[in-house]
Amino acid sequence: GVSSEVRKISTMLNAIIDSLVSHKTNLDVDNRLLSLKVDERTTELSVRNVELNKAIEEVTQTKNRLRKLAYFDTLTNLPNRRYFTEQFELLLNIARREETILAFLFIDIDNFKRINDSLGHNAGDMLLQEVAFRLKHIVRDSDLLAIKNSAFVSRFGGDEFTIILNNIAHANSAGSVAARLLEGLSMPMTVEGQEFVVTPSIGISLFPRDGDSLQVLLKHADTAMYVAKAEGKNSYIYYTENMDEADIERLQMETELRKAIEKNELELHYQPQVNINTGEVEGAEVLLRWKHSELGYIPPFEFVALAEEAGVIGELGDWVLFNACLQMKAIRNKGLALPHISINVSSLQFTDNFVIKLKRVLAKIGLEPGAIVIEVTEGIIMGDASETIRRLEDIKRVGVGLSVDDFGTGYSSLSYLTRFPLDELKIDRCFIANVDKSPDNASIVGAIISMGNSLGLNLVAEGAETLEECVFLKQYGIRVVQGYFFSKPLETAEFEAVLKYPNFGEKVRRILSHPSLSSSD
């Protein structure tokens, strides 16, 4: 009932209101759609962020693993040669700038190759791990370049380790550290149930006294280490200028030793093993001699260790085995009485292949196996017991005798011998020397003789040089003696003359007529 004007206005207002309601509805829908898209995008970003963080973590871990592989030794977890080289250069620059002393210790494990070859690589690895562990804990934090975590004790390679001492007050400080290393490493180690004593040889070079670069300091420390080995091992030595000559001489000797066989400079000498009751020669030990064309006879202690380090001991051992058997055959052909000869075998020779070589040599020469006794060291028999027993039994099946040389100087116990198929026990000369005057040596020799007799082993006393030593051995029941009292090692012709005309009767009479033997009777 309103006027047409009002109706028009009302209609217009209703249209506007309807339009606003429709617009608001559309806005609400758009807002909901936008909110859903934002939530979806936020979720996507969150997932992407998690994935990105995971990727960053994996890359970081990979970088750390690669760095560890590049800079750390996988066996001992010590810094490796690359890390050592980079840090050494850095610290050398610091020492130059601050004018301080830097010490470089080069450490090599004595006779590690023998232990590794005897026990196997697994045992050798365990031994290196134990050495690394001790090195890290022996060296005080204050002795290191950095206080943190023994960072500059490193494994240089093989059985070689290095320690850098930075900013030390005196050169003697390096020696104090080296002395603690000798003491700490000499404590017994147990590997696979067996106890060992490992010793190091340590060479020390100092900056700036001994050099101004890594190459020079490394060379000088290495030279000093070799001098420590040559002078008896288990020691440390500072580098001095006159060592360069010794290093050059060692390299020259190594070169000449490799040529000794082709130059026919090697000889076999024989030291008789004499029955102190009858004066008869019951055997002889074969000894290798190097007669240098210019230097004359070179003592074995100067070249045998060098031959092992240079890797030619196997070739020398093969030469000794063949020529000893060849000369023994010649002695037999001349009708000379010699029950057997004893041939030393290095631990580096004592492999499965040695038995094959032994059979081949005996067959080629036509020598009966009983004419040979193979002498092995305690280091060999204390190796992998099952492997050692198997190889010894293989040798026994060939028909040759087996002897333990220098008994008493290594790791084995008398009771340990019951496990091995041995024929003979040789008492080391260090116990025989002054045995008549040393109660300690007398008790040791007495124990060895008693156990050897109870095991049914033949006993040979090495290194008897005086009448009194021989009389003492006679009193304790020793029958066979090898030493300078009866004879020095002889060249082949001299030895054959002794076999043809034995001249030990007078010395035997002096032993048997000694007052102490008469009084004991």
Coordinates of C-alpha atoms in Angstrom, one line a residue, residues 17-501:
I17 CA 21.3 -6.0 0.1
D18 CA 21.0 -9.2 -2.0
S19 CA 24.1 -8.1 -3.9
L20 CA 26.0 -7.5 -0.7
V21 CA 25.0 -10.8 0.7
S22 CA 26.1 -12.5 -2.5
H23 CA 29.4 -10.7 -2.5
K24 CA 30.0 -11.6 1.1
T25 CA 29.3 -15.2 0.3
N26 CA 31.8 -15.1 -2.5
L27 CA 34.4 -13.5 -0.3
D28 CA 33.9 -16.1 2.4
V29 CA 34.4 -18.9 -0.2
D30 CA 37.5 -17.1 -1.6
N31 CA 38.9 -16.7 1.9
R32 CA 38.3 -20.4 2.7
L33 CA 40.0 -21.4 -0.6
L34 CA 42.9 -19.1 0.1
S35 CA 43.3 -20.4 3.6
L36 CA 43.4 -24.0 2.2
K37 CA 46.0 -23.0 -0.3
V38 CA 48.1 -21.3 2.4
D39 CA 47.8 -24.3 4.7
E40 CA 48.8 -26.6 1.8
R41 CA 51.7 -24.4 0.9
T42 CA 52.8 -24.2 4.6
T43 CA 52.7 -28.0 4.8
E44 CA 54.7 -28.3 1.6
L45 CA 57.3 -25.8 2.9
S46 CA 57.5 -27.7 6.2
V47 CA 58.1 -31.0 4.5
R48 CA 60.7 -29.3 2.2
N49 CA 62.4 -27.8 5.2
V50 CA 62.6 -31.2 6.9
E51 CA 64.0 -32.8 3.7
L52 CA 66.5 -29.9 3.3
N53 CA 67.7 -30.3 6.9
K54 CA 68.1 -34.0 6.4
A55 CA 70.0 -33.5 3.2
I56 CA 72.3 -30.9 4.9
E57 CA 72.9 -33.4 7.7
E58 CA 73.7 -36.2 5.3
V59 CA 76.1 -33.9 3.4
T60 CA 77.8 -32.9 6.6
Q61 CA 78.1 -36.5 7.7
T62 CA 79.5 -37.4 4.3
K63 CA 82.0 -34.5 4.5
N64 CA 83.1 -35.6 8.0
R65 CA 83.5 -39.2 6.8
L66 CA 85.5 -38.1 3.8
R67 CA 87.6 -35.9 6.0
K68 CA 88.2 -38.7 8.4
L69 CA 89.2 -41.1 5.5
A70 CA 91.5 -38.4 4.1
Y71 CA 93.1 -37.4 7.4
F72 CA 92.9 -40.3 9.8
D73 CA 94.2 -43.8 9.9
T74 CA 91.4 -46.4 9.8
L75 CA 93.2 -49.0 11.9
T76 CA 94.4 -46.9 14.8
N77 CA 92.2 -43.8 14.4
L78 CA 95.3 -41.6 14.7
P79 CA 95.9 -38.7 12.3
N80 CA 97.6 -40.0 9.2
R81 CA 100.6 -38.9 7.2
R82 CA 98.7 -36.3 5.2
Y83 CA 97.2 -34.7 8.3
F84 CA 100.7 -34.8 9.9
T85 CA 102.3 -33.1 6.9
E86 CA 99.8 -30.3 6.8
Q87 CA 99.9 -29.6 10.5
F88 CA 103.7 -29.8 10.6
E89 CA 104.0 -27.1 8.0
L90 CA 101.6 -24.9 9.9
L91 CA 103.4 -25.4 13.2
L92 CA 106.8 -24.9 11.6
N93 CA 105.7 -21.5 10.4
I94 CA 104.5 -20.7 13.9
A95 CA 107.9 -21.8 15.4
R96 CA 109.7 -19.7 12.8
R97 CA 107.6 -16.6 13.7
E98 CA 107.9 -17.0 17.4
E99 CA 111.5 -18.3 17.3
T100 CA 110.7 -21.4 19.5
I101 CA 112.0 -25.0 19.5
L102 CA 110.0 -27.7 17.8
A103 CA 110.9 -31.4 18.3
F104 CA 110.1 -34.2 15.8
L105 CA 110.1 -37.8 17.2
F106 CA 110.1 -40.6 14.6
I107 CA 109.1 -44.0 16.2
D108 CA 109.6 -47.4 14.7
I109 CA 108.5 -50.7 16.4
D110 CA 111.5 -53.1 16.7
N111 CA 111.1 -56.5 15.0
F112 CA 107.5 -55.8 14.1
K113 CA 107.9 -57.6 10.7
R114 CA 109.0 -60.8 12.5
I115 CA 106.0 -60.6 14.9
N116 CA 103.6 -59.9 12.0
D117 CA 105.0 -62.7 9.9
S118 CA 105.0 -65.2 12.9
L119 CA 101.5 -64.4 14.3
G120 CA 99.7 -63.2 11.2
H121 CA 98.4 -59.8 10.0
N122 CA 95.4 -59.8 12.3
A123 CA 97.6 -60.1 15.4
G124 CA 99.9 -57.5 13.9
D125 CA 97.0 -55.1 13.5
M126 CA 95.9 -55.6 17.1
L127 CA 99.5 -55.0 18.2
L128 CA 99.5 -51.7 16.3
Q129 CA 96.2 -50.6 17.8
E130 CA 97.6 -51.2 21.3
V131 CA 100.8 -49.3 20.5
A132 CA 98.6 -46.4 19.2
F133 CA 96.5 -46.4 22.3
R134 CA 99.6 -46.3 24.6
L135 CA 101.2 -43.5 22.6
K136 CA 98.1 -41.4 23.0
H137 CA 98.0 -41.9 26.7
I138 CA 101.7 -41.9 27.5
V139 CA 102.3 -38.4 26.1
R140 CA 101.0 -35.8 28.5
D141 CA 98.7 -33.1 27.1
S142 CA 101.2 -30.5 27.9
D143 CA 103.7 -32.3 25.7
L144 CA 101.6 -31.9 22.6
L145 CA 101.2 -29.0 20.2
A146 CA 97.6 -28.7 21.2
I147 CA 96.1 -29.6 24.5
K148 CA 93.2 -31.4 22.9
N149 CA 93.0 -35.1 22.3
S150 CA 96.6 -36.1 21.3
A151 CA 96.0 -34.6 17.9
F152 CA 99.7 -34.6 16.9
V153 CA 100.5 -38.2 17.7
S154 CA 100.1 -39.7 14.2
R155 CA 100.6 -43.0 12.4
F156 CA 103.1 -42.2 9.6
G157 CA 102.7 -45.6 7.9
G158 CA 103.2 -49.3 8.7
D159 CA 104.8 -49.6 12.1
E160 CA 106.0 -46.0 12.1
F161 CA 104.6 -43.3 14.3
T162 CA 105.4 -39.6 14.8
I163 CA 105.0 -37.1 17.6
I164 CA 105.5 -33.4 17.3
L165 CA 106.4 -31.3 20.4
N166 CA 105.9 -27.6 19.9
N167 CA 107.2 -24.7 21.8
I168 CA 109.4 -26.8 24.1
A169 CA 111.6 -25.0 26.6
H170 CA 114.7 -27.1 26.1
A171 CA 116.0 -29.8 23.7
N172 CA 116.1 -32.2 26.7
S173 CA 112.4 -32.1 26.9
A174 CA 112.1 -34.2 23.8
G175 CA 114.3 -36.8 25.4
S176 CA 112.1 -36.9 28.5
V177 CA 109.1 -37.7 26.4
A178 CA 111.0 -40.4 24.5
A179 CA 112.1 -42.0 27.8
R180 CA 108.5 -42.2 28.9
L181 CA 107.6 -43.7 25.6
L182 CA 110.3 -46.4 26.0
E183 CA 109.0 -47.2 29.5
G184 CA 105.3 -47.3 28.6
L185 CA 105.7 -49.4 25.4
S186 CA 108.0 -51.9 27.1
M187 CA 105.2 -53.0 29.5
P188 CA 103.9 -56.5 28.3
M189 CA 101.0 -56.6 25.8
T190 CA 98.6 -59.4 25.4
V191 CA 97.5 -60.3 21.9
E192 CA 95.2 -63.2 21.2
G193 CA 96.0 -64.7 24.6
Q194 CA 99.8 -64.4 24.2
E195 CA 102.0 -62.0 26.1
F196 CA 104.6 -59.9 24.2
V197 CA 107.1 -57.1 25.0
V198 CA 107.3 -54.6 22.2
T199 CA 110.1 -52.1 22.1
P200 CA 110.6 -48.9 19.9
S201 CA 113.5 -47.2 18.4
I202 CA 113.1 -43.4 18.4
G203 CA 115.0 -40.8 16.4
I204 CA 114.7 -37.1 17.3
S205 CA 115.4 -34.0 15.2
L206 CA 115.0 -30.4 16.4
F207 CA 114.0 -27.1 14.7
P208 CA 115.9 -24.9 14.0
R209 CA 119.0 -26.8 15.0
D210 CA 118.7 -29.8 12.6
G211 CA 116.8 -28.3 9.7
D212 CA 114.3 -25.7 8.5
S213 CA 111.9 -27.8 6.5
L214 CA 109.7 -30.9 6.9
Q215 CA 111.7 -32.9 4.4
V216 CA 115.1 -32.2 6.2
L217 CA 113.7 -32.7 9.7
L218 CA 112.0 -35.9 8.7
K219 CA 115.1 -37.3 7.0
H220 CA 117.3 -36.5 10.0
A221 CA 114.9 -38.0 12.5
D222 CA 114.6 -41.1 10.3
T223 CA 118.4 -41.3 10.2
A224 CA 118.7 -41.0 14.0
M225 CA 116.0 -43.8 14.4
Y226 CA 118.1 -46.2 12.2
V227 CA 121.2 -45.4 14.3
A228 CA 119.1 -46.3 17.5
K229 CA 118.3 -49.6 15.8
A230 CA 121.9 -50.3 14.9
E231 CA 123.0 -49.6 18.4
G232 CA 120.8 -52.2 20.0
K233 CA 117.2 -50.9 19.6
N234 CA 114.8 -50.0 22.4
S235 CA 116.4 -46.5 22.7
Y236 CA 116.2 -42.9 21.6
I237 CA 118.9 -40.9 19.9
Y238 CA 119.1 -37.2 18.9
Y239 CA 120.3 -36.5 15.3
T240 CA 123.8 -35.3 14.9
E241 CA 125.6 -34.1 11.7
N242 CA 128.0 -37.1 11.6
M243 CA 125.0 -39.5 11.2
D244 CA 124.6 -38.6 7.5
E245 CA 127.8 -40.6 6.8
A246 CA 126.5 -43.6 8.7
D247 CA 123.2 -43.4 6.8
I248 CA 125.0 -43.3 3.4
E249 CA 127.2 -46.2 4.5
R250 CA 124.1 -48.2 5.4
L251 CA 122.5 -47.6 2.0
Q252 CA 125.8 -48.5 0.3
M253 CA 126.1 -51.7 2.4
E254 CA 122.5 -52.6 1.5
T255 CA 123.3 -52.2 -2.2
E256 CA 126.5 -54.3 -1.9
L257 CA 124.7 -57.0 0.1
R258 CA 122.2 -57.5 -2.7
K259 CA 125.2 -58.1 -5.0
A260 CA 127.1 -60.4 -2.6
I261 CA 125.7 -63.6 -3.9
E262 CA 126.4 -62.9 -7.6
K263 CA 129.9 -61.6 -6.6
N264 CA 130.6 -64.9 -4.8
E265 CA 131.4 -63.1 -1.5
L266 CA 129.3 -65.3 0.8
E267 CA 131.0 -68.2 2.7
L268 CA 129.8 -70.9 5.2
H269 CA 131.8 -71.4 8.4
Y270 CA 131.3 -74.3 10.8
Q271 CA 131.5 -74.3 14.6
P272 CA 131.9 -77.8 16.0
Q273 CA 129.6 -79.2 18.6
V274 CA 131.9 -81.4 20.8
N275 CA 131.1 -84.2 23.2
I276 CA 132.9 -83.2 26.4
N277 CA 133.2 -86.8 27.5
T278 CA 134.9 -88.1 24.4
G279 CA 136.1 -85.2 22.3
E280 CA 134.1 -86.4 19.3
V281 CA 132.5 -83.9 17.0
E282 CA 128.7 -84.7 17.2
G283 CA 127.6 -81.9 14.9
A284 CA 128.3 -78.4 13.7
E285 CA 126.4 -75.2 13.4
V286 CA 126.5 -73.6 9.9
L287 CA 127.3 -69.9 10.1
L288 CA 127.0 -67.4 7.2
R289 CA 129.9 -65.1 6.6
W290 CA 130.2 -62.2 4.2
K291 CA 133.8 -61.7 2.9
H292 CA 133.6 -58.3 1.3
S293 CA 136.0 -57.7 -1.6
E294 CA 137.4 -54.5 0.0
L295 CA 136.3 -54.5 3.7
G296 CA 137.1 -58.2 4.5
Y297 CA 134.9 -60.2 6.8
I298 CA 131.8 -58.3 7.9
P299 CA 130.3 -59.6 11.2
P300 CA 126.8 -61.1 10.9
F301 CA 125.3 -58.7 13.4
E302 CA 126.1 -55.9 10.9
F303 CA 124.4 -57.4 7.9
V304 CA 121.8 -60.0 9.0
A305 CA 119.4 -57.3 10.4
L306 CA 120.1 -55.2 7.3
A307 CA 119.2 -58.2 5.1
E308 CA 115.9 -58.5 7.0
E309 CA 115.1 -54.8 6.6
A310 CA 116.1 -54.8 2.9
G311 CA 114.0 -57.9 2.1
V312 CA 116.9 -60.1 1.0
I313 CA 117.0 -62.5 3.9
G314 CA 115.0 -65.0 2.0
E315 CA 117.5 -65.1 -0.8
L316 CA 120.4 -65.4 1.6
G317 CA 118.6 -68.2 3.5
D318 CA 118.0 -70.1 0.3
W319 CA 121.7 -69.8 -0.6
V320 CA 122.7 -71.0 2.9
L321 CA 120.3 -74.0 2.7
F322 CA 121.5 -75.2 -0.7
N323 CA 125.2 -74.7 -0.1
A324 CA 125.2 -76.2 3.4
C325 CA 123.5 -79.3 2.1
L326 CA 125.9 -79.4 -0.9
Q327 CA 129.0 -79.2 1.4
M328 CA 127.5 -81.7 3.8
K329 CA 127.2 -84.1 0.9
A330 CA 130.8 -83.5 -0.1
I331 CA 131.9 -84.2 3.5
R332 CA 130.0 -87.5 3.5
N333 CA 131.6 -88.4 0.2
K334 CA 135.0 -87.9 1.6
G335 CA 134.2 -90.4 4.4
L336 CA 134.5 -87.9 7.2
A337 CA 132.4 -88.6 10.3
L338 CA 129.9 -85.8 11.0
P339 CA 126.4 -86.9 12.3
H340 CA 124.7 -83.7 11.2
I341 CA 124.9 -80.0 10.6
S342 CA 122.5 -77.3 12.0
I343 CA 121.1 -74.6 9.7
N344 CA 119.4 -71.5 11.1
V345 CA 116.1 -70.4 9.6
S346 CA 114.9 -66.8 9.8
S347 CA 111.3 -66.2 10.8
L348 CA 110.8 -64.6 7.4
Q349 CA 111.8 -68.0 5.8
F350 CA 109.6 -70.1 8.0
T351 CA 106.6 -70.4 5.7
D352 CA 104.7 -73.3 4.1
N353 CA 107.0 -72.8 1.1
F354 CA 110.1 -73.5 3.2
V355 CA 109.1 -77.2 3.5
I356 CA 108.8 -77.4 -0.3
K357 CA 112.2 -75.8 -0.8
L358 CA 113.8 -78.2 1.8
K359 CA 112.5 -81.3 0.1
R360 CA 113.6 -80.0 -3.3
V361 CA 117.1 -79.2 -2.1
L362 CA 117.6 -82.6 -0.4
A363 CA 116.3 -84.4 -3.4
K364 CA 118.5 -82.5 -5.9
I365 CA 121.7 -83.0 -3.9
G366 CA 120.9 -86.5 -2.8
L367 CA 121.5 -85.9 0.9
E368 CA 119.7 -88.0 3.5
P369 CA 117.4 -85.8 5.6
G370 CA 118.9 -87.1 8.9
A371 CA 122.1 -85.2 8.1
I372 CA 120.3 -81.9 8.7
V373 CA 118.9 -80.1 11.8
I374 CA 116.8 -77.0 11.3
E375 CA 117.3 -74.4 14.0
V376 CA 114.3 -72.2 14.7
T377 CA 114.1 -69.3 17.1
E378 CA 111.7 -68.8 20.1
G379 CA 110.0 -66.1 18.1
I380 CA 109.0 -68.7 15.5
I381 CA 107.6 -71.2 17.9
M382 CA 105.8 -68.6 19.9
G383 CA 103.9 -67.5 16.8
D384 CA 100.5 -68.9 15.8
A385 CA 100.7 -72.2 17.7
S386 CA 98.5 -74.3 15.3
E387 CA 100.3 -73.0 12.2
T388 CA 103.7 -73.4 13.9
I389 CA 103.0 -77.0 15.0
R390 CA 101.7 -77.9 11.5
R391 CA 104.8 -76.5 9.8
L392 CA 107.2 -78.2 12.3
E393 CA 105.4 -81.5 11.8
D394 CA 105.7 -81.1 8.1
I395 CA 109.5 -80.6 8.5
K396 CA 109.7 -83.6 10.8
R397 CA 107.9 -85.8 8.2
V398 CA 110.7 -84.9 5.8
G399 CA 113.1 -86.6 8.3
V400 CA 115.2 -83.7 9.4
G401 CA 115.8 -82.8 13.0
L402 CA 114.4 -79.7 14.8
S403 CA 116.2 -77.5 17.3
V404 CA 115.3 -74.3 19.3
D405 CA 118.2 -71.9 19.0
D406 CA 119.2 -69.4 21.7
F407 CA 116.7 -70.7 24.1
G408 CA 115.9 -68.5 27.1
T409 CA 116.1 -65.1 25.4
G410 CA 112.6 -64.9 24.1
Y411 CA 109.1 -65.3 25.3
S412 CA 108.6 -69.0 25.6
S413 CA 108.5 -71.1 28.8
L414 CA 109.9 -74.5 29.2
S415 CA 106.5 -76.1 29.6
Y416 CA 105.5 -74.5 26.2
L417 CA 108.0 -76.8 24.5
T418 CA 105.9 -79.9 25.2
R419 CA 103.6 -78.8 22.4
F420 CA 106.1 -78.9 19.7
P421 CA 107.9 -81.9 17.9
L422 CA 111.4 -80.8 18.8
D423 CA 114.6 -82.9 19.0
E424 CA 117.1 -80.4 20.5
L425 CA 117.4 -77.4 22.8
K426 CA 120.3 -75.0 22.6
I427 CA 121.0 -73.0 25.7
D428 CA 121.8 -69.4 24.8
R429 CA 125.4 -68.2 25.4
C430 CA 124.2 -65.3 27.6
F431 CA 123.4 -67.9 30.3
I432 CA 126.5 -69.9 29.8
A433 CA 128.9 -66.9 30.2
N434 CA 130.3 -66.9 33.7
V435 CA 127.8 -69.6 34.7
D436 CA 130.3 -70.9 37.2
K437 CA 130.4 -67.5 38.9
S438 CA 126.8 -66.3 38.6
P439 CA 124.2 -68.0 40.9
D440 CA 121.4 -66.6 38.8
N441 CA 122.7 -68.0 35.5
A442 CA 123.5 -71.3 37.3
S443 CA 119.9 -71.7 38.5
I444 CA 118.5 -70.8 35.0
V445 CA 120.8 -73.3 33.3
G446 CA 120.0 -76.0 35.9
A447 CA 116.2 -75.5 35.3
I448 CA 116.6 -75.7 31.5
I449 CA 118.7 -78.8 31.7
S450 CA 116.3 -80.5 34.1
M451 CA 113.2 -79.7 31.9
G452 CA 115.1 -80.6 28.7
N453 CA 116.1 -84.0 30.1
S454 CA 112.5 -84.7 31.2
L455 CA 111.3 -83.9 27.7
G456 CA 113.9 -86.2 26.2
L457 CA 115.5 -83.4 24.2
N458 CA 119.2 -83.3 23.2
L459 CA 120.9 -80.4 24.9
V460 CA 123.6 -78.2 23.4
A461 CA 125.3 -75.4 25.4
E462 CA 126.3 -72.5 23.2
G463 CA 129.1 -70.0 23.9
A464 CA 131.3 -72.0 26.4
E465 CA 134.6 -70.2 26.4
T466 CA 136.4 -71.2 29.6
L467 CA 137.5 -74.4 31.3
E468 CA 135.4 -73.6 34.3
E469 CA 132.2 -73.1 32.3
C470 CA 132.7 -76.5 30.6
V471 CA 133.4 -78.1 34.0
F472 CA 130.2 -76.6 35.4
L473 CA 128.2 -77.9 32.4
K474 CA 129.7 -81.3 32.8
Q475 CA 128.6 -81.3 36.5
Y476 CA 125.0 -80.5 35.4
G477 CA 125.0 -83.3 32.9
I478 CA 125.5 -81.4 29.6
R479 CA 127.1 -83.7 27.1
V480 CA 127.6 -81.5 24.0
V481 CA 129.2 -78.0 24.0
Q482 CA 129.6 -75.5 21.3
G483 CA 132.0 -72.6 21.9
Y484 CA 135.4 -71.0 21.7
F485 CA 136.8 -73.3 24.4
F486 CA 136.9 -76.0 21.8
S487 CA 136.9 -74.1 18.5
K488 CA 136.0 -70.9 16.8
P489 CA 133.9 -71.0 13.6
L490 CA 136.1 -72.6 10.9
E491 CA 136.3 -72.2 7.2
T492 CA 135.3 -75.4 5.2
A493 CA 138.9 -76.6 4.7
E494 CA 139.8 -76.0 8.4
F495 CA 136.7 -77.8 9.5
E496 CA 137.3 -80.8 7.3
A497 CA 140.8 -81.0 8.8
V498 CA 139.4 -81.1 12.3
L499 CA 137.0 -83.9 11.2
K500 CA 139.9 -85.8 9.7
Y501 CA 142.2 -85.3 12.7

